Amino acid sequence: MLHEKYTNKDAIMEEGEGIILSGSEKASPSRVNPKFKYEVLRVPGGESLIHCFQCGTCTSDCPVARFSDKYRPRSIIRMAQLGLKDRVLDSDFLWLCASCFTCTDRCPQGVEVASVIRALKNMAAMEGRIPQAFKILLGNLIKTGYIYEIPESRIKRRETLQLPPLPKTNVESLTKSLQNLDIKRFLEGLPQKSSEVRVWV
Amino acid sequence: MGVAGAKYTIYLGCAIPYRVSSYELSARKVLNRLGVELIEMPEFNCCGLPLESLSHKLTLLLSARNLAIAEQVGLNILTLCPGCAGTLKKTNKVLKEDKVLREEINRHLSKAGLEFKGSIEVKHISQALIEDIGLDRIKKAILRPLKGLRVAEHSGCHLSRPRKHIGFEDPENPKVLKMLIEATGAKCVEYLGETECCGSTIAAIDDKISLSLVREKLLHVREANAEALITICPACHIMYDANQMRAERMFGEKYGIPVLHYTQLLGLAMGMQPNELGFDELRVNPSKILERALEAKQRT
């Protein structure tokens, strides 16, 4: 029974993979930006976008695509090639890539699919389109050097377990190294009560 | 590198101190037994992997900073997390090869008096065990061979992918963790979807998808009649151990598969006691497999 899911993957792919232009995209060609692909090519990780010939190996081998009816790496690549900029950068599905790199390793054209998707996420982030969880992780990094705030109970528990004290980042030195990167822009709209946002399960 | 006197700086990253002390505890115990010396580096920071979605450059800079700090003491880095290892390795490789990028990153680092030179290497614990310490030395340290134990391995994505940056393991047919498991005397069984992802990286974005991946893995492991699943990554371990009950609730099923860090399995085979190896920190009750492991006759 479990094995069936593997053989059914092609069927799932066919159902979910067509790119249908929405009403507004059909009505206003300005929503399609033919120059967009050149922007992607210039973002680190986006360089191989142009080599994709839409074979679909990425989607058929993607663990997330097996359980999502929205996430299709091949479609994301095609949308980027076509210039459906807002459709890609505004989407929730862009953030569903698990970064397992199966697509990158198996692409017969050498497209670094996961890196292209990361480049698209970086572009979305530059425009402030960022899931809340990432803002909290970045906020923690700026404060402590790590993406989680280690709870006091954990630090005490280390003593009981006879583990050495945790490394403590020299935050001042870290801040100096990061000062020219303008990463604070990503924090806009950081939720006040970070405990309400799930950063991990 | 010779077998005796292997020495590294240890890089813990974020997930292990935050949630997975059982892994750190058992790893330190077995590495110590194998004569490996670990130097604590107080100034490390996050490797940058979790923030790569926001800014690739931020990730490069964060990992380059760690590399520059380790370079100051001239020791290779050993990580317990494959995600950290992969990120540090990739940055190390890219910056060694790309002079322009290296100069750019060094301009940022120099603000804090640091410089990336490219003078060290980064190894995940599995790579250090197989390449530097060696299977022979591990086998010699086994006092309680776990004969008759049937376990399944989960290497995890970042241990081998992307291939061009990691290189030491075959992503399509991973064998390092298998060899390390078999060195303890346990049998490593094959199962469907061994190389499938645990889903941890999207756990905060889509709970249902990540737990579906957990469910699928655990069902496959159960089909193969494995008595435990063995991981070597903190994130994969959180998914299969700490989240197993959540997956059981979500899908109305019962899996009951204990999930052990490889270092816990190795520690048992080395004759160590479960409480030394953080077994009481595990969420899925490991008592059945512990009983079986402790049955194995201690060599005197």
Short mmCIF file of N, CA and C in Angstrom, two decimals, chain B residues 20 22-23 26 146 149-155 177 181 184 186 218 221 227-234 236-238 240-242 244 256-269 274 277-294:
data_model
loop_
_atom_site.label_atom_id
_atom_site.label_comp_id
_atom_site.label_asym_id
_atom_site.label_seq_id
_atom_site.Cartn_x
_atom_site.Cartn_y
_atom_site.Cartn_z
N VAL B 20 18.75 19.27 21.88
CA VAL B 20 19.17 17.88 21.70
C VAL B 20 20.43 17.54 22.49
N SER B 22 21.04 15.12 24.38
CA SER B 22 21.38 13.69 24.37
C SER B 22 22.44 13.38 23.30
N TYR B 23 22.36 14.11 22.19
CA TYR B 23 23.32 13.88 21.11
C TYR B 23 24.70 14.38 21.52
N SER B 26 26.27 12.12 24.33
CA SER B 26 26.78 10.81 23.88
C SER B 26 27.96 10.98 22.92
N LEU B 146 26.70 -5.55 19.54
CA LEU B 146 25.24 -5.57 19.59
C LEU B 146 24.67 -6.62 18.62
N LEU B 149 20.85 -7.27 16.98
CA LEU B 149 20.03 -6.06 16.95
C LEU B 149 19.77 -5.65 15.49
N ARG B 150 18.51 -5.35 15.18
CA ARG B 150 18.16 -4.92 13.82
C ARG B 150 17.75 -3.45 13.85
N VAL B 151 18.55 -2.60 13.22
CA VAL B 151 18.21 -1.18 13.22
C VAL B 151 18.19 -0.63 11.80
N ALA B 152 17.54 0.53 11.63
CA ALA B 152 17.51 1.20 10.33
C ALA B 152 18.28 2.50 10.45
N GLU B 153 18.91 2.93 9.35
CA GLU B 153 19.68 4.18 9.41
C GLU B 153 18.95 5.29 8.67
N HIS B 154 19.14 6.51 9.15
CA HIS B 154 18.69 7.69 8.39
C HIS B 154 19.83 8.69 8.40
N SER B 155 20.54 8.79 7.27
CA SER B 155 21.71 9.67 7.21
C SER B 155 21.31 11.14 7.19
N LEU B 177 27.08 5.83 7.37
CA LEU B 177 26.38 5.52 8.62
C LEU B 177 26.14 4.01 8.74
N ILE B 181 27.34 1.77 11.79
CA ILE B 181 26.40 0.97 12.57
C ILE B 181 26.88 -0.48 12.64
N THR B 184 29.32 -1.70 15.18
CA THR B 184 28.89 -1.98 16.56
C THR B 184 28.41 -3.42 16.72
N ALA B 186 25.60 -4.46 15.29
CA ALA B 186 24.17 -4.46 14.95
C ALA B 186 24.00 -4.67 13.45
N LEU B 218 8.56 6.55 9.26
CA LEU B 218 8.38 5.62 10.38
C LEU B 218 7.63 4.36 9.94
N VAL B 221 10.12 2.20 8.14
CA VAL B 221 11.05 1.58 9.09
C VAL B 221 10.36 0.41 9.79
N GLU B 227 14.24 -2.42 14.90
CA GLU B 227 13.91 -2.19 16.31
C GLU B 227 14.14 -0.73 16.71
N ALA B 228 14.89 -0.01 15.90
CA ALA B 228 15.12 1.42 16.18
C ALA B 228 15.56 2.10 14.90
N LEU B 229 15.39 3.42 14.88
CA LEU B 229 15.89 4.22 13.78
C LEU B 229 17.11 4.98 14.31
N ILE B 230 18.21 4.95 13.55
CA ILE B 230 19.44 5.58 13.99
C ILE B 230 19.70 6.84 13.16
N THR B 231 19.85 7.98 13.85
CA THR B 231 20.12 9.24 13.14
C THR B 231 21.50 9.76 13.54
N ILE B 232 21.95 10.75 12.77
CA ILE B 232 23.24 11.38 13.10
C ILE B 232 23.15 12.88 12.85
N CYS B 233 21.91 13.39 13.02
CA CYS B 233 21.61 14.81 12.78
C CYS B 233 20.60 15.26 13.84
N PRO B 234 20.84 16.41 14.48
CA PRO B 234 19.90 16.85 15.53
C PRO B 234 18.51 17.15 14.99
N CYS B 236 16.95 15.90 12.22
CA CYS B 236 16.24 14.66 11.87
C CYS B 236 15.77 13.98 13.17
N HIS B 237 16.62 14.01 14.20
CA HIS B 237 16.25 13.36 15.46
C HIS B 237 15.04 14.02 16.09
N ILE B 238 15.00 15.35 16.08
CA ILE B 238 13.84 16.06 16.64
C ILE B 238 12.57 15.62 15.89
N TYR B 240 11.88 12.80 14.22
CA TYR B 240 11.43 11.42 14.39
C TYR B 240 11.19 11.06 15.85
N ASP B 241 11.92 11.66 16.77
CA ASP B 241 11.75 11.34 18.19
C ASP B 241 10.75 12.29 18.85
N ALA B 242 11.14 13.57 18.98
CA ALA B 242 10.29 14.51 19.71
C ALA B 242 8.94 14.70 19.04
N GLN B 244 7.39 12.39 17.09
CA GLN B 244 6.71 11.14 16.73
C GLN B 244 5.29 11.09 17.32
N GLY B 256 5.58 3.92 17.69
CA GLY B 256 6.39 3.33 18.76
C GLY B 256 7.79 2.92 18.32
N ILE B 257 8.44 3.74 17.50
CA ILE B 257 9.80 3.39 17.04
C ILE B 257 10.82 4.26 17.78
N PRO B 258 11.67 3.64 18.63
CA PRO B 258 12.70 4.43 19.31
C PRO B 258 13.69 5.00 18.30
N VAL B 259 14.13 6.23 18.56
CA VAL B 259 15.06 6.90 17.65
C VAL B 259 16.31 7.24 18.44
N LEU B 260 17.43 6.63 18.06
CA LEU B 260 18.69 6.80 18.79
C LEU B 260 19.68 7.59 17.95
N HIS B 261 20.47 8.42 18.62
CA HIS B 261 21.61 9.02 17.93
C HIS B 261 22.63 7.90 17.71
N TYR B 262 23.34 7.96 16.60
CA TYR B 262 24.35 6.92 16.37
C TYR B 262 25.32 6.84 17.54
N THR B 263 25.64 7.99 18.10
CA THR B 263 26.63 8.02 19.19
C THR B 263 26.10 7.30 20.44
N GLN B 264 24.78 7.24 20.59
CA GLN B 264 24.21 6.46 21.71
C GLN B 264 24.38 4.97 21.45
N LEU B 265 24.12 4.56 20.21
CA LEU B 265 24.28 3.15 19.85
C LEU B 265 25.73 2.72 20.04
N LEU B 266 26.65 3.58 19.54
CA LEU B 266 28.07 3.27 19.66
C LEU B 266 28.48 3.20 21.13
N GLY B 267 27.99 4.13 21.94
CA GLY B 267 28.31 4.15 23.36
C GLY B 267 27.88 2.86 24.05
N LEU B 268 26.67 2.39 23.72
CA LEU B 268 26.20 1.13 24.30
C LEU B 268 27.15 0.00 23.94
N ALA B 269 27.54 -0.03 22.66
CA ALA B 269 28.43 -1.09 22.21
C ALA B 269 29.81 -0.99 22.85
N PRO B 274 23.37 3.46 29.82
CA PRO B 274 22.38 4.35 29.19
C PRO B 274 22.32 5.75 29.82
N LEU B 277 24.67 8.25 28.49
CA LEU B 277 24.52 8.56 27.07
C LEU B 277 23.25 9.36 26.76
N GLY B 278 22.60 9.86 27.80
CA GLY B 278 21.42 10.71 27.59
C GLY B 278 20.17 9.96 27.15
N PHE B 279 20.07 8.66 27.46
CA PHE B 279 18.88 7.92 27.06
C PHE B 279 17.60 8.43 27.75
N ASP B 280 17.76 8.99 28.96
CA ASP B 280 16.56 9.50 29.65
C ASP B 280 16.02 10.79 29.01
N GLU B 281 16.77 11.36 28.05
CA GLU B 281 16.28 12.57 27.37
C GLU B 281 15.41 12.23 26.16
N LEU B 282 15.39 10.97 25.76
CA LEU B 282 14.63 10.60 24.56
C LEU B 282 13.13 10.62 24.86
N ARG B 283 12.34 10.96 23.84
CA ARG B 283 10.90 11.07 24.06
C ARG B 283 10.19 9.74 23.80
N VAL B 284 10.64 9.00 22.78
CA VAL B 284 10.04 7.70 22.54
C VAL B 284 10.79 6.70 23.43
N ASN B 285 10.03 5.96 24.22
CA ASN B 285 10.62 5.06 25.20
C ASN B 285 11.57 4.04 24.56
N PRO B 286 12.86 4.08 24.94
CA PRO B 286 13.82 3.18 24.31
C PRO B 286 14.03 1.89 25.11
N SER B 287 13.18 1.63 26.14
CA SER B 287 13.52 0.55 27.08
C SER B 287 13.65 -0.82 26.41
N LYS B 288 12.80 -1.06 25.38
CA LYS B 288 12.86 -2.39 24.75
C LYS B 288 14.20 -2.63 24.07
N ILE B 289 14.64 -1.63 23.30
CA ILE B 289 15.91 -1.81 22.58
C ILE B 289 17.09 -1.79 23.56
N LEU B 290 16.95 -1.03 24.65
CA LEU B 290 18.01 -1.02 25.66
C LEU B 290 18.18 -2.40 26.29
N GLU B 291 17.03 -2.99 26.60
CA GLU B 291 17.05 -4.33 27.19
C GLU B 291 17.78 -5.30 26.26
N ARG B 292 17.44 -5.21 24.97
CA ARG B 292 18.06 -6.09 23.98
C ARG B 292 19.55 -5.82 23.86
N ALA B 293 19.92 -4.53 23.90
CA ALA B 293 21.33 -4.19 23.75
C ALA B 293 22.13 -4.66 24.96
N LEU B 294 21.53 -4.48 26.14
CA LEU B 294 22.26 -4.84 27.35
C LEU B 294 22.34 -6.35 27.56
#
